[in-house]
Every structure is written in structure tokens, then in C-alpha cells.
Coordinates of C-alpha atoms and ligand atoms in Angstrom, one line a residue:
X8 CA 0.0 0.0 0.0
X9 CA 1.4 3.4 -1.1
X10 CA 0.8 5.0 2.6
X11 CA 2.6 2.2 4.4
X12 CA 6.2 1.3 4.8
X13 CA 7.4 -2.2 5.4
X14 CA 10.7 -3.0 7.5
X15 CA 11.3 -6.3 8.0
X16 CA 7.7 -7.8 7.5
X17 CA 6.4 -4.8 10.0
X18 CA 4.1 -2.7 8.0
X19 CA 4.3 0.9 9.2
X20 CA 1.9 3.9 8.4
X21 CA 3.5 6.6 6.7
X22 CA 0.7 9.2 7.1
X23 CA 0.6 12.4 10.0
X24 CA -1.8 11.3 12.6
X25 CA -3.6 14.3 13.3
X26 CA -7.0 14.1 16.0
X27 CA -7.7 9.9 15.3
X28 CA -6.9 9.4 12.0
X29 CA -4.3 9.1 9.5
X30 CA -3.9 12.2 7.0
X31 CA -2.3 12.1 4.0
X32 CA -0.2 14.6 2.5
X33 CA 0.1 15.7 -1.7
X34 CA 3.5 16.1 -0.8
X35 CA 6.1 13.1 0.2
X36 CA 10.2 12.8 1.5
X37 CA 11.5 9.4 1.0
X38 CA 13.2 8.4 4.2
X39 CA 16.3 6.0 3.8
X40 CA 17.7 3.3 6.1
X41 CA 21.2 4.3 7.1
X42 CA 22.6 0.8 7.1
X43 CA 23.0 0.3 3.1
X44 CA 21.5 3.8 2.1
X45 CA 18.4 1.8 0.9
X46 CA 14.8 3.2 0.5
X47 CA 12.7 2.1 3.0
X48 CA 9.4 4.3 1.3
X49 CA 7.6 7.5 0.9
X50 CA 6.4 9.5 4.3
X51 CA 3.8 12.1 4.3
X52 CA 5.5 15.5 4.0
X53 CA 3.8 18.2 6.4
X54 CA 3.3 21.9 5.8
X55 CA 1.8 24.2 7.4
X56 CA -2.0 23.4 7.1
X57 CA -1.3 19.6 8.7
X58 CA 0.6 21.9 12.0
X59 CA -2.9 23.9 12.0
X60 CA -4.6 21.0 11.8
X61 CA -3.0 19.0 14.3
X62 CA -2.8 21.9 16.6
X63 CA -6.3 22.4 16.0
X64 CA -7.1 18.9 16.5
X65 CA -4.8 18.9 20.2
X66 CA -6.8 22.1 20.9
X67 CA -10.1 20.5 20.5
X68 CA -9.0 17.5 22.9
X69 CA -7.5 19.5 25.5
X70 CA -10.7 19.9 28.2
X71 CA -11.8 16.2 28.0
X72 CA -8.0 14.9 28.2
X73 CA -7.0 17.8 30.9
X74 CA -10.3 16.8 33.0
X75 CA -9.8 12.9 33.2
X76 CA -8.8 11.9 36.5
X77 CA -5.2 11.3 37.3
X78 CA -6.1 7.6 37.7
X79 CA -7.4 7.6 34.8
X80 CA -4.8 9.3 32.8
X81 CA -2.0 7.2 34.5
X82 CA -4.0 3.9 33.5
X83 CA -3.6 4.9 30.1
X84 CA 0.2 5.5 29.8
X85 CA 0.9 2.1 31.1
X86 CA -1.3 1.2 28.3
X87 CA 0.5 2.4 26.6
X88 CA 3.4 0.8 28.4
X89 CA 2.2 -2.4 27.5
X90 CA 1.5 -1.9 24.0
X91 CA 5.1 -0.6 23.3
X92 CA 5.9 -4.3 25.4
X93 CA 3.7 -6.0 22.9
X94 CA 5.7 -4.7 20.2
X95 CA 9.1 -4.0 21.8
X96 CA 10.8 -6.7 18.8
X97 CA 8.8 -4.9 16.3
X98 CA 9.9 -1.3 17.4
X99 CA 13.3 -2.5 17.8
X100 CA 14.1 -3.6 14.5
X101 CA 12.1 -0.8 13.0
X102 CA 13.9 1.8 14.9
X103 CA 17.3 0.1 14.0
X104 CA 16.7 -0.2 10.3
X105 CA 15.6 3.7 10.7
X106 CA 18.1 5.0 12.0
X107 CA 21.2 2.4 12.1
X108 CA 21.8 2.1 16.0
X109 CA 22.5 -1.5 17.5
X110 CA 19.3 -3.5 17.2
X111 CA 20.6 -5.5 20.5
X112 CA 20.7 -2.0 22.2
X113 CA 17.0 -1.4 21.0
X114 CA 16.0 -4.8 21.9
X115 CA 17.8 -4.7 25.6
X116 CA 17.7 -1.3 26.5
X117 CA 15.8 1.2 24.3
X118 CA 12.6 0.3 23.8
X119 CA 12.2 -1.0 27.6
X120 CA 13.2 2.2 28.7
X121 CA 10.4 3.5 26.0
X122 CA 7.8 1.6 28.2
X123 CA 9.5 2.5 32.1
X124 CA 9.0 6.4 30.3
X125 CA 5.5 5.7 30.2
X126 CA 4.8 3.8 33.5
X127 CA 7.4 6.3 35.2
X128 CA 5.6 9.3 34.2
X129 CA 2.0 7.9 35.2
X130 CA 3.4 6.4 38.9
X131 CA 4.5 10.0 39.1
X132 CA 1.9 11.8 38.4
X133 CA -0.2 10.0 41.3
X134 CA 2.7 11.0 43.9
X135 CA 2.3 14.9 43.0
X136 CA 1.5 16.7 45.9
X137 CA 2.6 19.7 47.8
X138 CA 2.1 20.4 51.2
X139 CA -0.6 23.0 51.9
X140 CA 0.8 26.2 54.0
X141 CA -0.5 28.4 56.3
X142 CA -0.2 33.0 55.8
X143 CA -1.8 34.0 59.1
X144 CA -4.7 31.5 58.8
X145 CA -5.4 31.6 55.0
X146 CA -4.3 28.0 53.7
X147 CA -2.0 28.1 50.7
X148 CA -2.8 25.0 48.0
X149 CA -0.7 24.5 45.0
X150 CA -2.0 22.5 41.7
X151 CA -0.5 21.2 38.6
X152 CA -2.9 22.5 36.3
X153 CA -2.8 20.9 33.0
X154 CA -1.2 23.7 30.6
X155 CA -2.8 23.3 26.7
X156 CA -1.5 21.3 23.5
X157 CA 2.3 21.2 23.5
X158 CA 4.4 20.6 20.4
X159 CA 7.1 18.5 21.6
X160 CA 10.2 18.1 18.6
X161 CA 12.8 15.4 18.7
X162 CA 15.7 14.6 16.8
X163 CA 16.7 11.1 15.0
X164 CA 19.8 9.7 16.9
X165 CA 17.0 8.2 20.0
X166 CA 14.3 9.0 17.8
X167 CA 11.3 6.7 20.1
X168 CA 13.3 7.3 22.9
X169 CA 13.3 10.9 23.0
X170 CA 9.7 11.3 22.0
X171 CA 8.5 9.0 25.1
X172 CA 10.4 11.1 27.4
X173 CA 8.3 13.8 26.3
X174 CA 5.3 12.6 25.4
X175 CA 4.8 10.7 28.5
X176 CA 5.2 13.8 31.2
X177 CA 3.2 15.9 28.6
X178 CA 0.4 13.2 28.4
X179 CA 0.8 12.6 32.8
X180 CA 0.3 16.1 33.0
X181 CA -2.6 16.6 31.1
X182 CA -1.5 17.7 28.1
X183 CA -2.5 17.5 24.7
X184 CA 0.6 16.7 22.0
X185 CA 1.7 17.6 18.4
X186 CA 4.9 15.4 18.2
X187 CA 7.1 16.2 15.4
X188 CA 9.8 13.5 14.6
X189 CA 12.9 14.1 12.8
X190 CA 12.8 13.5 9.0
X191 CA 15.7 11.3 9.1
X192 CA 13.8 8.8 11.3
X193 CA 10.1 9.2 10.7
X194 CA 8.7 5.5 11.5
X195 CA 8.4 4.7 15.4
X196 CA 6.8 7.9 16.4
X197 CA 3.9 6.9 13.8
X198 CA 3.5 3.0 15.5
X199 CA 3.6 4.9 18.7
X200 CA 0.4 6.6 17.7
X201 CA -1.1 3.4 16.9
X202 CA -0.2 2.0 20.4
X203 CA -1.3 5.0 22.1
X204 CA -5.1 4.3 20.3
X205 CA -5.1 0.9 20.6
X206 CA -4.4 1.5 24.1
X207 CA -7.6 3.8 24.2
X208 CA -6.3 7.2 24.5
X209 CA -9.1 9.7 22.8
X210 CA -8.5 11.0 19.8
X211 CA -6.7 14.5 19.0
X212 CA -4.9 13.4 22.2
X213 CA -1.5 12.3 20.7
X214 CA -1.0 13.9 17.2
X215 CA 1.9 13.1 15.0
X216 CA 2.6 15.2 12.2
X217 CA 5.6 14.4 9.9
X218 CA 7.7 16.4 7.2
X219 CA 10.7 19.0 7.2
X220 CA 11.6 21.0 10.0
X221 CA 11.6 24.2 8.4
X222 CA 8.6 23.9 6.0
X223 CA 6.5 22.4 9.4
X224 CA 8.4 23.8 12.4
X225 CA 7.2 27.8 12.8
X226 CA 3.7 26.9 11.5
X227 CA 3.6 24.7 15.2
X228 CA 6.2 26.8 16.9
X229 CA 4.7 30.3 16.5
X230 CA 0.8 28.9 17.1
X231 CA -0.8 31.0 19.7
X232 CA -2.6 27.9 20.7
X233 CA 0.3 26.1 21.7
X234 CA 1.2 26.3 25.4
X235 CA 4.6 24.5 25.5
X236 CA 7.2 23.2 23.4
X237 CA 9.8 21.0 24.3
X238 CA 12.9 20.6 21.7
X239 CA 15.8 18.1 21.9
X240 CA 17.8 18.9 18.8
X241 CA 21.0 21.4 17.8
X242 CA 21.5 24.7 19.0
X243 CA 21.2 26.4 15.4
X244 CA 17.3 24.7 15.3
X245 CA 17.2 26.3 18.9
X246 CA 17.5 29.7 18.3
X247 CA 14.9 29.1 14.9
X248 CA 12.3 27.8 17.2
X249 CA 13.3 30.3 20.5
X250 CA 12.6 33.5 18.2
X251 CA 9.4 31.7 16.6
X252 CA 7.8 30.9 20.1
X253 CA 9.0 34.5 21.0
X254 CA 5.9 35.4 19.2
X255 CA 3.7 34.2 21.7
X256 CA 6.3 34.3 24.6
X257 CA 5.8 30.4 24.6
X258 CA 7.6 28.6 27.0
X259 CA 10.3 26.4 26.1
X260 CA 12.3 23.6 27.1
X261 CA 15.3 22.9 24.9
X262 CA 18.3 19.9 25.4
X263 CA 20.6 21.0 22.9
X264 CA 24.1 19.5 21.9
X265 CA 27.3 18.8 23.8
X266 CA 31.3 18.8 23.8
X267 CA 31.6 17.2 27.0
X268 CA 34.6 16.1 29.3
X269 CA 36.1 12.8 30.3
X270 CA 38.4 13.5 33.1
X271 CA 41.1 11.0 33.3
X272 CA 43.1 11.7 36.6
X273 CA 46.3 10.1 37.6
X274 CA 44.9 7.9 40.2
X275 CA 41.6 6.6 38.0
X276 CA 41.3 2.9 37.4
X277 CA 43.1 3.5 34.2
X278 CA 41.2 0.1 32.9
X279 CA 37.4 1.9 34.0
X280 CA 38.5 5.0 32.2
X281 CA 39.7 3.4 29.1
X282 CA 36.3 1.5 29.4
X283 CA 34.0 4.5 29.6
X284 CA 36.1 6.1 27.1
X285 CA 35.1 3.3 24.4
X286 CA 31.6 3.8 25.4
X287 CA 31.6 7.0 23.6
X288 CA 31.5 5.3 20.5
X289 CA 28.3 3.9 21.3
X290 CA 25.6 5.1 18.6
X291 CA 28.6 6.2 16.6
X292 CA 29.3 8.4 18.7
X293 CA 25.9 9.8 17.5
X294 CA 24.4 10.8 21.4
X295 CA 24.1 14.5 23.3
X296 CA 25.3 13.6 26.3
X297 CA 28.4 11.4 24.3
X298 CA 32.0 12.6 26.4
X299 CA 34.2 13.3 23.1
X300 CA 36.9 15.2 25.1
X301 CA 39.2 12.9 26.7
X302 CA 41.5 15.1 29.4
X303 CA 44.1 13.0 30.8
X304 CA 46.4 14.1 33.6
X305 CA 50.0 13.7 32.5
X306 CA 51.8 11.0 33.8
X307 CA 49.4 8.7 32.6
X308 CA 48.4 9.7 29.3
X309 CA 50.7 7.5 27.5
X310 CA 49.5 4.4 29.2
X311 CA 46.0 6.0 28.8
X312 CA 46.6 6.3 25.1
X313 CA 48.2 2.9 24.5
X314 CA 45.4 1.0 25.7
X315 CA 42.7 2.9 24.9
X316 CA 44.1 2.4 21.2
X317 CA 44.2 -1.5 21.6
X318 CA 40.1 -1.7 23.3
X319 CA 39.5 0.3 20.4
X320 CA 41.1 -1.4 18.0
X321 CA 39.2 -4.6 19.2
X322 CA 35.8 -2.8 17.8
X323 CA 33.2 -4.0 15.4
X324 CA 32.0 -1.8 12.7
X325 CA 29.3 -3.1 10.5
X326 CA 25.7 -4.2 10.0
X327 CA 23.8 -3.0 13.3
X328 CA 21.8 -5.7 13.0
X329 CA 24.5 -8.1 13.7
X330 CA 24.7 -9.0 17.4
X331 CA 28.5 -8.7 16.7
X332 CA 28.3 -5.5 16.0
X333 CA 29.8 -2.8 18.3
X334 CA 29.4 0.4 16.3
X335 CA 27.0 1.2 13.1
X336 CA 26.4 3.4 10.5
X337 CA 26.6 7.3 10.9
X338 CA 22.3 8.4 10.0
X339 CA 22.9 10.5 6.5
X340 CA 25.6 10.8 3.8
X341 CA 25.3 14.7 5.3
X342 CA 26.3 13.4 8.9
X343 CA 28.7 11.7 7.1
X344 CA 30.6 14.6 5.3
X345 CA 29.9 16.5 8.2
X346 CA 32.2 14.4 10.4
X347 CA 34.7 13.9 7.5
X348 CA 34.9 17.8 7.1
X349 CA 35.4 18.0 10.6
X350 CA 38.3 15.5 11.0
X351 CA 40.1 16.2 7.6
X352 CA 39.9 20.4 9.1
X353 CA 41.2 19.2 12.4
X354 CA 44.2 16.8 10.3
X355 CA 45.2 20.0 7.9
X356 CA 45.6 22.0 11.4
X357 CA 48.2 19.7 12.9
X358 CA 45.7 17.3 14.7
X359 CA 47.2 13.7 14.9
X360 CA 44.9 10.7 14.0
X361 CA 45.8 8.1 16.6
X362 CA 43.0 5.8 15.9
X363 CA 41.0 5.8 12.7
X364 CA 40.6 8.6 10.9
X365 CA 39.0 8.2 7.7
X366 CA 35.5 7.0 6.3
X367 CA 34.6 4.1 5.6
X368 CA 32.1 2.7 2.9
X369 CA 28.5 3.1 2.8
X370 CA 27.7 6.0 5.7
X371 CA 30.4 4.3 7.9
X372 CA 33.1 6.4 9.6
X373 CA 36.2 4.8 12.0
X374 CA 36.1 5.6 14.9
X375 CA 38.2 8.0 15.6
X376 CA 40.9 9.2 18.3
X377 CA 42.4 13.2 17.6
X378 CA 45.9 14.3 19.3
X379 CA 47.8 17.3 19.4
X380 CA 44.4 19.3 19.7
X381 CA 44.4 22.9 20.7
X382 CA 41.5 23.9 23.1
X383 CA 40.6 26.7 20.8
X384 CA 40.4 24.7 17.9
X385 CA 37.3 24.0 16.1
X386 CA 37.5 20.0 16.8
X387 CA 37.9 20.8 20.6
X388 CA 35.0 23.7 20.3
X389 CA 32.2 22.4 18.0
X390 CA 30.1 19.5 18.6
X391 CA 30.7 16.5 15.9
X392 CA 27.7 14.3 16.5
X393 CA 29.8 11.5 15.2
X394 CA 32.5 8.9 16.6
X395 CA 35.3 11.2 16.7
X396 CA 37.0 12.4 20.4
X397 CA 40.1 14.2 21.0
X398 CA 42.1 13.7 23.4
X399 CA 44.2 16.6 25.3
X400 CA 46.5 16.1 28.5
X401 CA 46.4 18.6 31.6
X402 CA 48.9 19.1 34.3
X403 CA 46.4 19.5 37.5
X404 CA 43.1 19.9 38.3
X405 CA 42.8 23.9 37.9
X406 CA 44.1 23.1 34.2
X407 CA 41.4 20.1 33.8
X408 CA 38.6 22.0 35.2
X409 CA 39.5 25.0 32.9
X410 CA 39.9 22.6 30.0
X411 CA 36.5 21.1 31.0
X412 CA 34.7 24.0 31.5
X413 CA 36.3 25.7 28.0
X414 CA 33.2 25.4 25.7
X415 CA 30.0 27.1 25.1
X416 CA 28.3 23.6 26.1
X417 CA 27.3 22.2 29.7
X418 CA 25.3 19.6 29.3
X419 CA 27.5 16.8 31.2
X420 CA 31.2 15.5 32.3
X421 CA 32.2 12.1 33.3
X422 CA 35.5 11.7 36.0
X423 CA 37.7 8.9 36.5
X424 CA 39.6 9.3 39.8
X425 CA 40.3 7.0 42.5
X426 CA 39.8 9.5 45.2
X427 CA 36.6 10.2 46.3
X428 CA 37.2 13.6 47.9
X429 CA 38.6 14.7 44.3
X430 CA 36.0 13.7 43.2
X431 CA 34.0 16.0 44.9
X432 CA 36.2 19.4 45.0
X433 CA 36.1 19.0 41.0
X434 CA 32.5 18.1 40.5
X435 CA 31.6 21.3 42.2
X436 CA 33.7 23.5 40.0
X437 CA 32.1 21.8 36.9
X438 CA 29.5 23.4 35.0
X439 CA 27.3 20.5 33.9
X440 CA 23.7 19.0 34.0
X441 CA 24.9 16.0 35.0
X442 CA 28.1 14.7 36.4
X443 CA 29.0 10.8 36.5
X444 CA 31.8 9.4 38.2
X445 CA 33.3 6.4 37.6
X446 CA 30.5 5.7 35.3
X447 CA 28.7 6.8 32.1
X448 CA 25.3 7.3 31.4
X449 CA 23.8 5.6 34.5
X450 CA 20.3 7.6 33.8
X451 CA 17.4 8.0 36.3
X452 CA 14.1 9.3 35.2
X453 CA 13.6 10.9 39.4
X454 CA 16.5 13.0 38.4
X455 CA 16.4 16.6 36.8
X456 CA 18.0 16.2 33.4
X457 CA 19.3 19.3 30.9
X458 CA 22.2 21.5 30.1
X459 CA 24.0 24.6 31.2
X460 CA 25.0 27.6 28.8
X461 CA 24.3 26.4 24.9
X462 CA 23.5 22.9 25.8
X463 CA 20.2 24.1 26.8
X464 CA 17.1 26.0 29.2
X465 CA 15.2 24.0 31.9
X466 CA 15.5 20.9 33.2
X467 CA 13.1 17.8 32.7
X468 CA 12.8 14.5 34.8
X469 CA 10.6 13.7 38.1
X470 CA 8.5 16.4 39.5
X471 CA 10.8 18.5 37.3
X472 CA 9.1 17.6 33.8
X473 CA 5.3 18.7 35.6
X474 CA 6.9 21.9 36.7
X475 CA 7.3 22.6 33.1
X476 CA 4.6 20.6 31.5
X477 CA 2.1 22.3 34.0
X478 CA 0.5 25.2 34.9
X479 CA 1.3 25.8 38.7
X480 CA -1.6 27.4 40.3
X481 CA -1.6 28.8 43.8
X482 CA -4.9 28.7 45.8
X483 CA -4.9 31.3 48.9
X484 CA -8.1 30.4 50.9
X485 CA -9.5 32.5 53.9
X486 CA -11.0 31.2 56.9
X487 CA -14.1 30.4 57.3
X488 CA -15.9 33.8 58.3
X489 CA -12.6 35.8 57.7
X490 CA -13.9 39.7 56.9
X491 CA -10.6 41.9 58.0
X492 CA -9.8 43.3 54.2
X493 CA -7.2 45.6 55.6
Ligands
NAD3 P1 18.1 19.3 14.4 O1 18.1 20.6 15.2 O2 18.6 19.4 13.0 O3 16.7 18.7 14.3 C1 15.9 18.3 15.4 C2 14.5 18.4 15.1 O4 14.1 19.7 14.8 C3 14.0 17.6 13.9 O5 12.8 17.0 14.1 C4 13.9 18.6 12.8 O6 12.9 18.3 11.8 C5 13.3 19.8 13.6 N1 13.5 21.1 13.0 C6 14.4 21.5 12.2 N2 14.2 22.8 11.8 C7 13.1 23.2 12.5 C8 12.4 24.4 12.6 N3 12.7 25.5 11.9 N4 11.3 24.5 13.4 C9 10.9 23.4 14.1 N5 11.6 22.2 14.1 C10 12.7 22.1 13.3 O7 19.0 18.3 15.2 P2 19.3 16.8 14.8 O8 20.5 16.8 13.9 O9 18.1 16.0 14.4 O10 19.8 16.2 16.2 C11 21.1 16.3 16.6 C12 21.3 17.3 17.7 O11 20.4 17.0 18.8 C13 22.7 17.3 18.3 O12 23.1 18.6 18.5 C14 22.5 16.6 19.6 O13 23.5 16.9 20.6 C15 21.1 17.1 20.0 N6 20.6 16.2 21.0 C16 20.4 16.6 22.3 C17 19.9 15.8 23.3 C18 19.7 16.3 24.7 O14 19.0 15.7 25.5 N7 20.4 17.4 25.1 C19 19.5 14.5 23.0 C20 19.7 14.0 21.7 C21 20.2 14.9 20.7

């Protein structure tokens, strides 16, 4: 059928889903799978009328969805939880084929991290409360109130991912939602509408519209009907959508991009910190929060760099469909000459290639380790989005926390030290939305999550994501037969 896709025997709908149906579009973009370039089909291609009507359509929803109880609305995300369980192989292999990440990641820890986002969010959402308070006998009560339709946009590197961990607070809250998924990785964001309506959530409730950021984005992000949007993506996208929603002084929540740190410190575990500096391949090196600045402390960088070349060295590149597979394609050929242009700029400024280097074929790319790096340089400043880190030495900790702290980005750092108080003088001088130490992405959805400086505004996570996804309402209440007005 021409409005479906099929990926390995799963039949997808490539239509917006805009207030409980599918809409087509005269207009199409043909979305390709990153592992052999391939075309998987045609998707509908949004304009502006589909962000009208899906906004329209949320709009329409809103008062049912934002009276339902919270029982109620909480029932229905871990409906919704149990539909993305249902189809957790399914969503998996779509999601890989889509966008080229490891299908055993998908399988293992994606997609059930898709359905904990759900049943998170509703648990949640029933533990809300805030104490009442007293101002000389009036009682004080504070509400979540739901806020309006919210246009949540998400990018392609954790396409499903991404979108759960805003539809799901949105949804909790009250909320009504235009999701937009990234062009590059249209197809799971469409099966989640199906899951979210075979799970019984009302129609206009969840709206999916798909198509081009720039022809679709400012019709959604400028709509005076829209109460909040929420944008994981690049910071050039983020200032587009910022001066759109300036408009309407719309509030925003944005998790941009990153540079961030590994701190490698003379008394780490060198083996952990080799370890967790592997792990930034993951995704090919394709992931926001990815720590593609390695800092070493001097006496150890050698050894450092020695056997972080042979762990690397031991890496799988290929099909990421292959369970042998440690590291998959990069999303786009334009990702692709992205990261090339970025390397081949750093190698023409005196940057030495100790690992890898080079493309690959198909969308592949080594991965890649730069040295002799300047901290001003381009490779050490700009966010590659691909599996390329740099790795620079420092002589103590003021030098590694100024090295850390030397980019326009804050969105986390990673330490290896073996000394817990360390540890804690340098966390505190770090500017970061998250810190791990002596681990890597250990993620937990009670904890506030989001960037400093350019790597982004707000936080979201726990109580956090209804602070934004609500409108807080304070009640001041007299007592009873209260008549002093001065
Ligand atoms: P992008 O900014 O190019 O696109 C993101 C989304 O914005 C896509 O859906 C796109 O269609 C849409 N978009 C583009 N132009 C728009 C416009 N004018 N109006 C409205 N929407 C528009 O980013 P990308 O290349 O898809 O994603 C990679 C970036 O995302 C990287 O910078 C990465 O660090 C960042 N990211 C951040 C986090 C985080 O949590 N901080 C997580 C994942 C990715």
C-alpha cells in the first residue's frame, strides 16, 4: 500500500496522525535506512495546514483529556506501556533499520526504557503533591494545572526514545501533543500513535505530524494555541524555534548539543577509564550527552593512550543488526561529510589521527581518536555528532577543570579518579547538568535532566518535567468567616 512502509515484515503507516486518523499529504520525503542507504518508502511530507490542523485537533482535545482523572490518565500511559511491550521486537528492529543504531541496544535497553518512560511518568503523576501552608490563617494550595496542547520536537539519533520522554510527562500532566519526529527517522513515532489508540487514548490526544523541520516547524512553533514546546535537537534549530515561540512568549524547554569532558586523573582505574572512554563510541558516537573530550592528567596519558588504542582497535563496525556489532552506520551521507569535514579540518591543522581517521564505505566512519588538539580549535570547540573524540593532556586539576569548563556547552562531564574527595572538590567547580563518576550514562528518570550555557534551558525528569509541563496554580483560601480586608 502506497501510505505504508514495510521494514522487515512490520508494516508501518507513513501518514501524519492528526486528532484519530491518518492524513495524508500531496507532498512526500523518501526516508532511507542508514545501514546500506536503501529506501525504506515515501512518508507524508507536512506543511503548514497539517501543523494547523494537528494543533487544532490537540486544541479540541485538550478539556476532555485535561479533565480525566489522574487515575485515569495514568491507566492509560501504562497502556500504553504495554503496547510498546507487545511490540518491543517490532519497534526494535524498525527503529534500528531507521536509524542504524545497534538492534541488540534497541532490543535490551531502548525500547524497555520506551515503556518504564510511560509507567514512570504515570506512577508520578499520582505522587504529586505539595504540602498546603498556612499565611496568618489563610491556607495556601498549589495545583499542577494541566497547561494546553504542547508541540514536543525530537531529533533522530534516539528517535522513540526521545519522544516517550516527552510525550509521557506531557500526556501525565494533562497535556495535549503535536509530536514532530525528525525526517531522518520518521517511522516509530507513527507506530507509537497506533499503540497510544489501541491502548484507548481519545482521539486529538496524541497527534503526530511528519515532514521538514523548516517547512512544518514555525507553523507549530509560532501557534498561539500552543502552550509548551519541548525541543531536543541542535542549538542552530534552537535559536529558529526560540525567536518563533517569542511570538507568543511560549515557554520552552530545549536539550541541545554537547562537547563534554572525560576527566582522566592520575589515580583513576586506568582500565574503568579506558572502558568508559570506548563507550563513547556507542551510537557512533551519534548521542548528546556522548563525552568526546578525553583530558588525561600527564603521567598517565601514555599508558592511557596505549590501551585505549588497543580496546579500540578490538571494535566491530558493520551491520547494526548483527549481534556482533559494536558500532553502526553514521544516520545521512550529510552526517557523514559533516564528520569527514570536521576531521580532515582538524588533520590540515596539525591534529594527529591516533586511531582511525578516515571514512569508511557506505555511511560508515572509523572511529576516531584526535591528538595534538588545541582547546581553541574547532574539533575541541564544535560538537561533531559522530564517533570522533580528541584527546588533550592537563597538568592538574585547575588546568582540567578549565579545559572542562572551556566550551559554550554544559550539558555533562564524566571523572575517573580513585579519590573520592577529588572527586568532589572537581564536581563542584564543573559546569554541567549531569556529572557521572566512575561511570557513564547511569540515567534516572527521578533526576532533573538538561544542560548549562548552549547545551540548553530548563530541566526535565521527576517532578521537574510537571513543573514545566504544568500550569502551577496557587490557591490562597480565607478562613471560614474571615472579613478583615485591611
Ligand atoms: P536538528 O536541530 O537538526 O533537528 C531536530 C528536530 O528539529 C528535527 O525533528 C527537525 O525536523 C526539527 N527542526 C528543524 N528545523 C526546525 C524548525 N525551523 N522548526 C521546528 N523544528 C525544526 O537536530 P538533529 O540533527 O536532528 O539532532 C542532533 C542534535 O540533537 C545534536 O546537536 C544533539 O546533541 C542534540 N541532542 C540533544 C539531546 C539532549 O537531550 N540534550 C539528545 C539528543 C540529541
Amino acid at each position: 500500500m502506497a501510505d505504508r512502509i514495510t521494514v522487515a515484515g512490520v508494516s508501518v503507516d507513513a501518514r501524519h496522525w492528526i486528532g484519530g486518523a491518518r492524513v495524508a499529504s500531496a507532498e512526500k520525503f523518501t526516508d532511507h535506512s542508514p545501514i546500506d542507504g536503501g529506501v525504506l518508502g515515501e512518508v507524508a511530507r507536512g506543511g503548514p495546514a497539517e501543523a494547523e490542523a494537528a494543533v487544532a485537533a490537540a486544541r479540541a482535545a485538550f478539556p476532555a483529556w485535561a479533565a480525566t482523572s489522574r487515575t485515569e490518565r495514568a491507566r492509560l500511559l501504562h497502556a500504553i506501556a504495554d503496547g510498546v511491550e507487545k511490540r518491543l521486537d517490532e519497534l526494535a528492529i524498525v527503529e534500528t533499520t531507521d536509524n542504524g543504531a545497534l538492534l541488540r541496544s534497541h532490543r535490551r535497553g531502548v525500547m524497555p526504557r520506551v515503556a518504564h518512560n510511560f509507567r514512570f511518568f504515570a506512577d508520578w503523576l499520582l505522587t504529586l503533591e505539595h504540602d498546603d501552608f498556612d499565611t496568618r490563617g489563610h491556607t495556601n494550595h498549589v495545583s499542577w494545572d494541566p497547561a494546553g496542547p504542547c508541540v514536543l520536537i525530537t531529533p533522530w539519533n534516539a528517535p522513540l526514545m526521545l519522544a516517550s520522554w516527552k510525550v509521557a510527562p506531557a500526556l501525565a500532566a494533562g497535556d495535549t501533543v503535536v509530536l514532530k519526529p525528525a525526517e531522518w527517522s520518521p517511522l516509530t513515532a507513527s507506530m507509537l500513535a497506533d499503540i497510544a489508540a489501541e491502548a484507548g487514548l481519545p482521539a486529538g490526544v496524541l497527534n503526530v505530524v511528519q515532514g521538514y523541520g523548516a517547512e512544518v516547524g514555525d507553523a507549530l512553533t509560532s501557534h498561539p494555541d500552543v502552550r509548551r514546546i519541548s525541543f531536543t535537537g541542535s542549538v542552530p534549530t534552537a535559536r529558529h524555534i526560540a525567536a518563533s515561540a517569542a511570538a507568543n512568549l511560549t515557554p520552552l524547554s530545549l536539550e541541545l548539543g554537547g562537547k563534554s569532558p572525560l576527566l582522566v586523573f592520575a589515580d583513576a582505574d586506568l582500565d574503568l577509564a579506558v572502558g568508559l572512554a570506548v563507550e563513547q563510541y556507542d551510537n557512533a558516537g551519534q548521542v548528546c550527552l556522548a563525552a568526546t573530550r578525553i583530558l588525561v592528567e600527564e603521567p598517565v596519558a601514555e599508558e592511557f593512550t596505549r590501551r585505549f588504542v588497543e580496546r579500540a582497535g578490538q571494535l566491530t563496525q558493520g551491520d547494526p543488526r548483527d549481534r556482533a556489532t559494536d558500532i553502526g552506520p553514521t544516520i545521512h551521507p550529510r552526517q557523514l561529510e559533516k564528520i569527514d569535514g570536521f576531521v580532515r579540518r582538524a588533520v590540515g591543522a596539525g591534529a594527529r589521527a591516533v586511531v582511525g581517521g578516515h571514512r569508511k564505505d557506505g555511511q560508515y566512519y572509523t572511529p576516531t581518536l584526535l591528538t595534538d588538539v588545541a582547546q581553541d580549535s574547532e574539533i575541541v570547540q564544535e560538537e561533531v555528532f559522530g564517533p570522533v573524540l580528541t584527546l588533550q593532556t592537563f597538568a592538574d586539576e585547575d588546568e582540567a577543570v578549565r579545559l572542562a569548563n572551556g566550551t559554550r556547552f554544559g550539558l555533562a562531564a564524566t571523572l575517573a579518579t580513585g579519590d573520592p574527595e577529588r572527586a568532589e572538590r572537581v564536581t563542584a567547580r564543573l559546569v554541567a547538568g549531569t556529572v557521572w563518576v566512575n561511570c557513564f550514562f547511569v540515567r534516572d528518570l527521578r533526576a532533573p535532566f538538561g544542560g548549562s550555557r548552549q547545551s540548553g534551558t530548563g530541566r526535565e525528569g521527576g517532578t521537574w518535567s510537571f513543573d514545566f509541563y504544568c500550569d502551577l496554580k496557587n490557591t490562597v483560601t480565607a478562613p471560614e468567616g474571615w472579613t478583615d480586608h485591611g
